[in-house]
Short mmCIF file of C-alpha atoms in Angstrom, two decimals:
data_model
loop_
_atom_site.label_atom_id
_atom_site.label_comp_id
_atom_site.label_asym_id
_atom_site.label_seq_id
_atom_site.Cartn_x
_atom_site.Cartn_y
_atom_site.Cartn_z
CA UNK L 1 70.80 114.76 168.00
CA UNK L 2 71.23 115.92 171.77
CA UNK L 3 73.10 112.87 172.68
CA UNK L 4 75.42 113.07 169.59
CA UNK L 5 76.19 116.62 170.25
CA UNK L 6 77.03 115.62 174.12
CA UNK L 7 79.42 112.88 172.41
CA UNK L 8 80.80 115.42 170.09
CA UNK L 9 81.11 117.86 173.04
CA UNK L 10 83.16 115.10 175.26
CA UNK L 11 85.57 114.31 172.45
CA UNK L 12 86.54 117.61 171.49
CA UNK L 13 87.17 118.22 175.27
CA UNK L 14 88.84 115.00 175.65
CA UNK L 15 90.89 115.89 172.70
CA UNK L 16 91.94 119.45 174.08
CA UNK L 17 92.73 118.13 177.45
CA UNK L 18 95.03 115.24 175.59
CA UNK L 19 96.96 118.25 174.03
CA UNK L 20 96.76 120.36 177.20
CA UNK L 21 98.91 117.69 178.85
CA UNK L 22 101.00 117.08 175.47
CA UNK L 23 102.16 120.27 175.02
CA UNK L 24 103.34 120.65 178.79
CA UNK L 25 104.62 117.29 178.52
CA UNK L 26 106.73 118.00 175.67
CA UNK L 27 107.44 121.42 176.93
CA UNK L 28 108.81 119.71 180.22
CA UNK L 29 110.74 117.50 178.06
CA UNK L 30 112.01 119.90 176.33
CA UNK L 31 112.88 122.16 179.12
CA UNK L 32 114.89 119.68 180.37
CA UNK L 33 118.73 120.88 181.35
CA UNK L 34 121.27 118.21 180.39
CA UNK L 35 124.38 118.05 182.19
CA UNK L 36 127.30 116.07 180.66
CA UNK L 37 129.84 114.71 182.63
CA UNK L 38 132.89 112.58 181.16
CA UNK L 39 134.70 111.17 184.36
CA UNK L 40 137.19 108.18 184.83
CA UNK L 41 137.30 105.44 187.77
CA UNK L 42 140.54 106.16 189.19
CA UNK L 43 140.15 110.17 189.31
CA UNK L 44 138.98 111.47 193.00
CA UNK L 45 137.99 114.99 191.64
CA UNK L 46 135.57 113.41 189.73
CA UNK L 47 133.98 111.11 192.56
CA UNK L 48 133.97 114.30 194.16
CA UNK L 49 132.32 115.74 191.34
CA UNK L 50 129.47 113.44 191.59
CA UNK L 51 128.62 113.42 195.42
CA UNK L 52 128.01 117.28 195.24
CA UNK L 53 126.03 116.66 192.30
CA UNK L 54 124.08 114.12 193.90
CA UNK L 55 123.52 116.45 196.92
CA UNK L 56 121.76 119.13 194.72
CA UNK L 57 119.80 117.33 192.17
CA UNK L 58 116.52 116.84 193.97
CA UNK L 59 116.69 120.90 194.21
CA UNK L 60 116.25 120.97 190.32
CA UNK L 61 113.80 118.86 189.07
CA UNK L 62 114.52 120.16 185.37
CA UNK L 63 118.22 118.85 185.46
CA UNK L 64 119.02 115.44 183.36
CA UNK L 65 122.56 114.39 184.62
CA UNK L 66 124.21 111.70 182.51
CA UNK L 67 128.33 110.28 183.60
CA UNK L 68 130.16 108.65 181.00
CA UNK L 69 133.27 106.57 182.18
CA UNK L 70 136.08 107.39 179.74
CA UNK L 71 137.89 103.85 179.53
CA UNK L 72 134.84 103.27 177.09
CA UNK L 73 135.89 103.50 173.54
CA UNK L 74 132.47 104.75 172.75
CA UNK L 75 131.91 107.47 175.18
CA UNK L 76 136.03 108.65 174.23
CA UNK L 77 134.83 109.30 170.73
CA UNK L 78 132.20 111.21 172.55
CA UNK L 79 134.01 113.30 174.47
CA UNK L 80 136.03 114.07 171.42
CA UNK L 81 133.56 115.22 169.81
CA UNK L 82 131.72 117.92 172.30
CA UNK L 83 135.40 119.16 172.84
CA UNK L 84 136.09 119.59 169.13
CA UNK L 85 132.26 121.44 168.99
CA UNK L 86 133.37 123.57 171.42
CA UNK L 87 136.39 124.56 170.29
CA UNK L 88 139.11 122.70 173.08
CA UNK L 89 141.17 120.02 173.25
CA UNK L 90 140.40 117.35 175.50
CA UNK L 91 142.54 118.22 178.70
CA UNK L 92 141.37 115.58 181.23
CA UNK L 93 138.24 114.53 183.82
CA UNK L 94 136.36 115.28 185.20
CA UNK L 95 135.05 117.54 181.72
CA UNK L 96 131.19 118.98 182.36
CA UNK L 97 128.92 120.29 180.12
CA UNK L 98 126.07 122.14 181.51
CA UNK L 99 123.96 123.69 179.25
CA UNK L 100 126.00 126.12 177.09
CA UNK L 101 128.87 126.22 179.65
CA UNK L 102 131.60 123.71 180.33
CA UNK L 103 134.27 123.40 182.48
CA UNK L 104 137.29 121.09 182.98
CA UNK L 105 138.29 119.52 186.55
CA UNK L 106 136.33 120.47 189.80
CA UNK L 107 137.26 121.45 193.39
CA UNK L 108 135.09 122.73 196.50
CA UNK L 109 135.72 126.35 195.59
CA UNK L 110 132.86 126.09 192.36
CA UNK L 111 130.40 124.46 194.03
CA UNK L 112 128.69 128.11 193.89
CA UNK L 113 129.89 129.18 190.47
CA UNK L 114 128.12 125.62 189.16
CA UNK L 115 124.81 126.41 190.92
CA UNK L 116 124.73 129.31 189.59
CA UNK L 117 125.43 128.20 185.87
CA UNK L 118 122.28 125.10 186.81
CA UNK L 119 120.31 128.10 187.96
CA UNK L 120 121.07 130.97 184.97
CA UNK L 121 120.28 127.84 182.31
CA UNK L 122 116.63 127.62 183.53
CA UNK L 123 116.37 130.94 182.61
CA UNK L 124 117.31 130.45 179.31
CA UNK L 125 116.59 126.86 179.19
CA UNK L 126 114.36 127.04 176.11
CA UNK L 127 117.45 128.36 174.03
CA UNK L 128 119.38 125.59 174.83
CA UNK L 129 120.15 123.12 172.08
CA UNK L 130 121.80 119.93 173.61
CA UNK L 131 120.88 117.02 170.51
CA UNK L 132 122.12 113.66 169.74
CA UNK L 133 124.12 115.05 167.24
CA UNK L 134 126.10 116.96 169.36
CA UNK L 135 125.28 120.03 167.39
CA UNK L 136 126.37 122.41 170.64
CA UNK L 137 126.87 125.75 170.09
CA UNK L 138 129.91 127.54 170.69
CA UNK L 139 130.35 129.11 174.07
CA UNK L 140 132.99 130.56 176.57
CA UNK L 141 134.90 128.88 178.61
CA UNK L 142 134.68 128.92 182.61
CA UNK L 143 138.13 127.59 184.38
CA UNK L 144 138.37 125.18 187.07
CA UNK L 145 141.85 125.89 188.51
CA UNK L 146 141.96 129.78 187.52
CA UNK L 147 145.26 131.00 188.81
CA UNK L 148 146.26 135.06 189.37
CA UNK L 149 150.24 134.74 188.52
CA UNK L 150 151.95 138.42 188.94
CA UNK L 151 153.19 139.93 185.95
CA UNK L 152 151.71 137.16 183.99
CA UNK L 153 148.13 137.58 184.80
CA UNK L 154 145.43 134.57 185.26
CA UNK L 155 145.71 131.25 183.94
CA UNK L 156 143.75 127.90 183.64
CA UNK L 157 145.14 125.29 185.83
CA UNK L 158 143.61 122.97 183.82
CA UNK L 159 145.05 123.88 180.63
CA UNK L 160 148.69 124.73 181.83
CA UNK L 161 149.65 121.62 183.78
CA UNK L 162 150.10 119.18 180.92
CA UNK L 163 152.20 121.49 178.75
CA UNK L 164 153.99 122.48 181.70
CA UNK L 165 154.41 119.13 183.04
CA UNK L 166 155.54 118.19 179.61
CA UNK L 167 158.46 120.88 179.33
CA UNK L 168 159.95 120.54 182.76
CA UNK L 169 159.96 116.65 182.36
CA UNK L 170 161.20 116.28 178.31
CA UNK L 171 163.66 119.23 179.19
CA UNK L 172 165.45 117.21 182.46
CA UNK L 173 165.21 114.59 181.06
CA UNK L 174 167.63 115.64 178.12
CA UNK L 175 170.17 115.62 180.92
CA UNK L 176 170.86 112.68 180.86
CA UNK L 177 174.66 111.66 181.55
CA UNK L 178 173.87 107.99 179.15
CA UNK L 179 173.12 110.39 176.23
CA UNK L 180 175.64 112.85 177.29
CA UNK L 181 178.02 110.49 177.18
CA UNK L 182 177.71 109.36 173.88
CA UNK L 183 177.11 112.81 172.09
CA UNK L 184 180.23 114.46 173.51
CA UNK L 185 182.79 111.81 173.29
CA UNK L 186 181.65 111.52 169.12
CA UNK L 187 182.04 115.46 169.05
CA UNK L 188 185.23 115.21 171.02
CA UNK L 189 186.55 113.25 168.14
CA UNK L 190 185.08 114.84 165.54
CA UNK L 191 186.99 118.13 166.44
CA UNK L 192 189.77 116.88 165.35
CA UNK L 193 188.84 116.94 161.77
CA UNK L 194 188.50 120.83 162.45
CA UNK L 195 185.13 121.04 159.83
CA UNK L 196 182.38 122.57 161.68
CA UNK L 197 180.16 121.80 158.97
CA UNK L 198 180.66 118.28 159.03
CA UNK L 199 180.55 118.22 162.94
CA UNK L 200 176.96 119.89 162.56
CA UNK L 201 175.59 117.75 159.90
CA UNK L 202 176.77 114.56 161.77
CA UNK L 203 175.64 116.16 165.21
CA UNK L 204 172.60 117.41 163.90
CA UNK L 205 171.53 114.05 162.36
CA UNK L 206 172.52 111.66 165.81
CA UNK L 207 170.48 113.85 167.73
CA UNK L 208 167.33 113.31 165.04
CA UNK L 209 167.83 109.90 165.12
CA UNK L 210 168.11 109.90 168.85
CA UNK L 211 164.73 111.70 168.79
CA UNK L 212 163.14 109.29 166.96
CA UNK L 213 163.88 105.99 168.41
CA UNK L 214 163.07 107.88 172.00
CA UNK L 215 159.81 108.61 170.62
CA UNK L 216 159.41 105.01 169.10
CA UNK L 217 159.99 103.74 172.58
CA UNK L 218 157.59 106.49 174.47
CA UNK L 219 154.78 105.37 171.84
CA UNK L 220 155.20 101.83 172.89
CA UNK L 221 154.73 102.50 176.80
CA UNK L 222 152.07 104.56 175.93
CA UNK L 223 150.06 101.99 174.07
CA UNK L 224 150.88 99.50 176.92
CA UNK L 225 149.37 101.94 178.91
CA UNK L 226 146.06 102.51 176.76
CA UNK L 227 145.44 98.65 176.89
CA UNK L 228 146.18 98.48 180.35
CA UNK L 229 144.32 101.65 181.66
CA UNK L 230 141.33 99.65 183.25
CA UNK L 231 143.32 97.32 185.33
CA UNK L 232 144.69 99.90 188.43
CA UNK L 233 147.14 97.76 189.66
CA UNK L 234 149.45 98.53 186.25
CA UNK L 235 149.49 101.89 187.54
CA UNK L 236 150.95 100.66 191.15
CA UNK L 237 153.61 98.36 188.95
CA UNK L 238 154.53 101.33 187.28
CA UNK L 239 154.96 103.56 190.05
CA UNK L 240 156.82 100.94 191.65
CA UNK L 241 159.46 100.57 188.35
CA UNK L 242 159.75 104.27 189.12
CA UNK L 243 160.57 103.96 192.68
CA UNK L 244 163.49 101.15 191.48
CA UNK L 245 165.04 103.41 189.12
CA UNK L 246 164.55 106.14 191.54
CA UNK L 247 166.51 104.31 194.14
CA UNK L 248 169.49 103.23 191.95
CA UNK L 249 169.91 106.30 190.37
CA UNK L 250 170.09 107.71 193.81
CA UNK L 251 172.54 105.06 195.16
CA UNK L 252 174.64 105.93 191.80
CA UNK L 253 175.24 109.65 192.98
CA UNK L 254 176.93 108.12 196.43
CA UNK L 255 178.06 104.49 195.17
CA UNK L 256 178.85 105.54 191.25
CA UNK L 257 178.60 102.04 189.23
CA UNK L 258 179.12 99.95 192.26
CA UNK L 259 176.66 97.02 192.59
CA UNK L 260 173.50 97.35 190.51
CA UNK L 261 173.57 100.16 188.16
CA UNK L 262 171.18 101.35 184.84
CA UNK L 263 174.41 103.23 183.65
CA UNK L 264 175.81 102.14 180.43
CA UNK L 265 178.38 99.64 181.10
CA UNK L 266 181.74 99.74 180.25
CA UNK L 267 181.60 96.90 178.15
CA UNK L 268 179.06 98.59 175.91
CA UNK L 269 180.83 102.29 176.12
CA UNK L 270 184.13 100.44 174.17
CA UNK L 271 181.63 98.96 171.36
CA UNK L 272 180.36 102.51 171.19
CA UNK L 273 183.76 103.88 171.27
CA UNK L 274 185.02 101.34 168.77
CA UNK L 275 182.19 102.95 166.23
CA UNK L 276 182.93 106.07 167.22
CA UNK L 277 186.34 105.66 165.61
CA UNK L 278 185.34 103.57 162.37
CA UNK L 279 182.92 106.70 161.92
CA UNK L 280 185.75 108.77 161.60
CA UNK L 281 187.54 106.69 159.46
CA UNK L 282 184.54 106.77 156.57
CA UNK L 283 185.99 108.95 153.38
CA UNK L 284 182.83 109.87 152.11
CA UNK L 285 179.70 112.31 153.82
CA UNK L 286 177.36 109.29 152.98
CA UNK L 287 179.26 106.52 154.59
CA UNK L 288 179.47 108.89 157.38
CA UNK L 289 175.72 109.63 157.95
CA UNK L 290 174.64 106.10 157.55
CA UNK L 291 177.17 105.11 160.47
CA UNK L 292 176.02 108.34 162.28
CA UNK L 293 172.60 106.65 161.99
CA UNK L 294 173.30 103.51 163.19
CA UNK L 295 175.41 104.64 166.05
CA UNK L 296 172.73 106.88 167.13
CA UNK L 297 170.40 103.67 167.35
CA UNK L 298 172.92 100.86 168.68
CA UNK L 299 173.52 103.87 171.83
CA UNK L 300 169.79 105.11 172.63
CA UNK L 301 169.11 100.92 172.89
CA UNK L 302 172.04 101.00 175.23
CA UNK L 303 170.61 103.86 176.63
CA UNK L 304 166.73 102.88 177.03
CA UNK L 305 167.27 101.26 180.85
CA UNK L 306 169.16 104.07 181.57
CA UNK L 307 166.64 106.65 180.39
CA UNK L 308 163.29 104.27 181.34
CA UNK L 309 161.49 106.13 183.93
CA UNK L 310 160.75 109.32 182.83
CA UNK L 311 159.37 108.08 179.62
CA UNK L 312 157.14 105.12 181.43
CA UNK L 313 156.15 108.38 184.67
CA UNK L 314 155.35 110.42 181.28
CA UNK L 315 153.20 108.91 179.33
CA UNK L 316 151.17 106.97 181.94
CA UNK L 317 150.09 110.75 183.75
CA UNK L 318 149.13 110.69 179.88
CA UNK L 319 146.77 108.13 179.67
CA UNK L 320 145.48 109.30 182.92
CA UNK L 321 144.04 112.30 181.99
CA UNK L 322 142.16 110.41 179.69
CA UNK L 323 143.09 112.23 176.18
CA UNK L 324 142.55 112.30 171.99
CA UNK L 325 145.22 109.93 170.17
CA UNK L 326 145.73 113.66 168.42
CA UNK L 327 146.67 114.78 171.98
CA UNK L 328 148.52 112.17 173.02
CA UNK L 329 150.96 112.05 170.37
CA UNK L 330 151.52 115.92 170.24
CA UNK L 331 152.55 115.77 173.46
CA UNK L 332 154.98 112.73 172.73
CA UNK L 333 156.17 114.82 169.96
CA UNK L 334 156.28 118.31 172.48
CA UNK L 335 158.11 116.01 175.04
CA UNK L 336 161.08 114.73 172.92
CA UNK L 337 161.83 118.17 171.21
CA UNK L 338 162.40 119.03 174.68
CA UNK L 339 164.43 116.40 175.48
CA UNK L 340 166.72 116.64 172.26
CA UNK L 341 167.24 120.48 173.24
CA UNK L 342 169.56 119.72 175.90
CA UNK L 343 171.71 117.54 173.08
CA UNK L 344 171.10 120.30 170.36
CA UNK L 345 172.67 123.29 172.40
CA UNK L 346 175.82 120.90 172.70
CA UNK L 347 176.41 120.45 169.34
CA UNK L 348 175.78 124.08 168.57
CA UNK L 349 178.28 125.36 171.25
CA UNK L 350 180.85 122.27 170.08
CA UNK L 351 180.40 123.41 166.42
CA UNK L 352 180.94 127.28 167.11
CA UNK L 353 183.83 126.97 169.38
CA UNK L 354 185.81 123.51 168.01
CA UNK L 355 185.92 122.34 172.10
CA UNK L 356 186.23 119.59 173.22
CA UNK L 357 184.70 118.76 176.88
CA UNK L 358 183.66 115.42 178.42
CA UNK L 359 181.23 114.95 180.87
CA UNK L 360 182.88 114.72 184.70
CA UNK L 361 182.05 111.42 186.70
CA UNK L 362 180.81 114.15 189.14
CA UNK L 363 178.45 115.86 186.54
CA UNK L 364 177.09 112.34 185.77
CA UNK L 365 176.49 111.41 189.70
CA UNK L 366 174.49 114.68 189.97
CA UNK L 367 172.70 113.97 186.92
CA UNK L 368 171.49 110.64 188.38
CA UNK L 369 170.80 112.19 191.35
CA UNK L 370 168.83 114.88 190.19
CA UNK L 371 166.98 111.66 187.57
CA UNK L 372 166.79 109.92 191.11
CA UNK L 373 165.03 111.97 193.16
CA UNK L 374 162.62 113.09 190.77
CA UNK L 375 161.80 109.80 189.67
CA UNK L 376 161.40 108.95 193.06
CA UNK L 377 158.83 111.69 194.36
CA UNK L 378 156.83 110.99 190.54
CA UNK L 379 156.84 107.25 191.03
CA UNK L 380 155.57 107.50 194.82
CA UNK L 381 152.44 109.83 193.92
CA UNK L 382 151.80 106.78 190.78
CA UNK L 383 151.87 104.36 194.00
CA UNK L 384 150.23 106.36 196.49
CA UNK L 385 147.96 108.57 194.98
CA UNK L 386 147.81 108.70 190.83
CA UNK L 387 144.81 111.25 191.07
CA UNK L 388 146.97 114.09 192.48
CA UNK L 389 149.31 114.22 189.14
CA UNK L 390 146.03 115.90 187.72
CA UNK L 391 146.71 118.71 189.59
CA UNK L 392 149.71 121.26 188.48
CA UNK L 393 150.61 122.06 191.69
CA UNK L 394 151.36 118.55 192.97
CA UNK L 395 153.03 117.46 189.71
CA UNK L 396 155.13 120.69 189.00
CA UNK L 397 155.34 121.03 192.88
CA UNK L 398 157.03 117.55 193.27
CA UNK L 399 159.65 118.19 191.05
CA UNK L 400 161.17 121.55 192.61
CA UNK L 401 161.09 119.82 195.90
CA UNK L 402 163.44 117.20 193.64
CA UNK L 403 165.13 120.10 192.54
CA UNK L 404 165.65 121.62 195.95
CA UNK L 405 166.64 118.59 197.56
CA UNK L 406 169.19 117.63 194.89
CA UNK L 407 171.23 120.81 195.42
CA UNK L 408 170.97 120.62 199.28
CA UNK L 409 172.16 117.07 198.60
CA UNK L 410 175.31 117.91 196.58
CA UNK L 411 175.98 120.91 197.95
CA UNK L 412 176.30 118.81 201.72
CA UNK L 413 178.48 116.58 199.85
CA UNK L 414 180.88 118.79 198.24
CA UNK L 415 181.02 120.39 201.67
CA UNK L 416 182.12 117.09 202.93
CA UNK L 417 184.55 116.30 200.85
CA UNK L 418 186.32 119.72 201.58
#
């Protein structure tokens, strides 16, 4: 009886030991502090990222950090996902979740602010709910790249520099003298006919059509892109098609048409012309918007060399900042209704005032120069250093210094020629 009460003893102390170490077990487990980061190979904020990650994680025993690379398929749905729980778009990597705070891109300067987030969670580590299911719950942002702009206030870095990146670059690139060309020698003709309304309707619907194929052909480097987005050296080949067009476009502005040139040749501007004419000829509206249509697609094919690089620039920054297909093709969409604006203020001011005007063969070397130079300071950073077009300085800050320059530039040579 002793001896089976000594047993009985032993077990029931065995047995509350065994769920002594259970509980804290499972309460250490469960206390755990996940930290998601979604980063990509070729992005030096994110290897940054990591090494003062790595530097601090021995300080926090509780903290489970887990990368995922974002050329995976898998771990893109992923990131999706958390992004959608949480109420953002994906913007870009390096994207961390800690706890029930996230924030998008990372410099030096948060290095405190993210210790401090690490430290706060294992306060409230218990309340944290970071499943399989990515059942997260909603919380408030923290910026990266928080800006104080006067009169505007603060803004996320992070947030602004693809929108912003996307309006200066559709919105130049509607300046473009190939499509210029084309859009005010047909309204040049068509005021002849002195019927606004048909010179809207047939303005209206080139530029749509314009629009479209140019987003067609944006799509296409864009999926070239998304196939290609593991192998780096596409992005040096790209940068270096940039640097081409850069320089030709350049060499255009002081050599206009001499030697190698992406301009449309004059060979194709008298087929254009010659359809230009037989579209004026057409008695009926229909017959008139059909060869509309097909004139607007026979002169942005024409048109694609001449118009190549800020598309190709464009939509591989896209693909590096590692985005939704949702995203991606918003911003295709965001990017050519800036680039038809340029065409659509044209027709408007042709329509209301029954002028004609054709585009100078100095407006179109300035043009080129302006496409050049831009092109050129885009395509080195794709060379050079691809990571820095994350940031919205270095990508908006590139193109002033194009704008700059190109005014210096004509301004010397109108000085010149004086």
């Amino acid at each position: 009886m002793q001896t089976k009460k000594i047993i009985l003893n032993k077990i029931f102390l065995f047995t509350f030991l065994f769920l002594l170490v259970f509980s804290v077990s499972v309460n250490a487990l469960e206390n755990n502090l996940d930290v998601n980061i979604f980063v990509s190979n070729t992005c030096p904020h994110c290897a940054e990222l990591k090494n003062f990650l790595t530097s601090i994680e021995n300080n926090y025993d509780y903290l489970n950090i887990n990368y995922y690379e974002v050329s995976s398929v898998e771990n893109q749905e992923l990131f999706y996902d958390l992004t959608q729980s949480h109420g953002f778009q994906p913007q870009g990597v390096p994207t961390t979740f800690i706890g029930d705070q996230y924030f998008v891109g990372y410099s030096s300067q948060m290095n405190d602010e993210i210790i401090g987030i690490i430290e706060n969670a294992k306060i409230e580590v218990n309340d944290i709910n970071l499943d399989q299911d990515n059942n997260l719950q909603d919380i408030n942002q923290n910026s990266s790249q928080t800006f104080n702009i006067p009169l505007i206030g603060k803004i996320d870095g992070s947030s602004v520099s693809l929108p912003l990146l996307t309006i200066i670059l559709g919105f130049l690139d509607g300046f473009n003298p190939c499509a210029f060309f084309v859009l005010l020698f047909l309204l040049s003709m068509l005021v002849y006919a002195k019927n606004k309304k048909r010179m809207l309707i047939i303005g209206l619907t080139f530029i749509f059509f314009s629009g479209l194929i140019y987003f067609l052909f944006m799509s296409a480097w864009l999926n070239f892109f998304k196939v290609t987005q593991n192998i780096s050296i596409v992005t040096t080949i790209a940068g270096i098609i940039a640097l081409v067009i850069a320089i030709i476009n350049i060499k255009d502005f002081f050599a206009f048409k001499k030697g190698i040139t992406l301009s449309v040749s004059d060979d194709h501007r008298k087929n254009l012309i010659t359809k230009m004419r037989g579209l004026l000829k057409a008695e009926s509206m229909t017959s008139m918007m059909i060869g509309t249509i097909v004139l607007a697609i026979t002169a942005n094919i024409y048109e694609l060399l001449c118009t190549a690089g800020f598309p190709m620039v464009f939509t591989k920054i896209l693909v590096l900042n590692q985005l939704s297909n949702v995203s991606y093709y918003s911003y295709l969409l965001f990017y050519n209704l800036m680039y038809v604006l340029p065409l659509l203020v044209i027709v408007l001011i042709f329509t209301y005032t029954l002028g004609a005007r054709k585009l100078s063969q100095s407006q179109g070397e300035s043009l080129k120069l302006l496409s050049g130079m831009m092109m050129l300071s885009l395509g080195g950073m794709l060379v050079f250093s691809p990571g820095l077009l994350n940031n919205i300085f270095s990508a908006i800050g590139v193109i002033l210094i194009a704008l700059i320059l190109t005014g210096i530039i004509i301004f010397i040579k109108n000085k010149i020629k004086k």
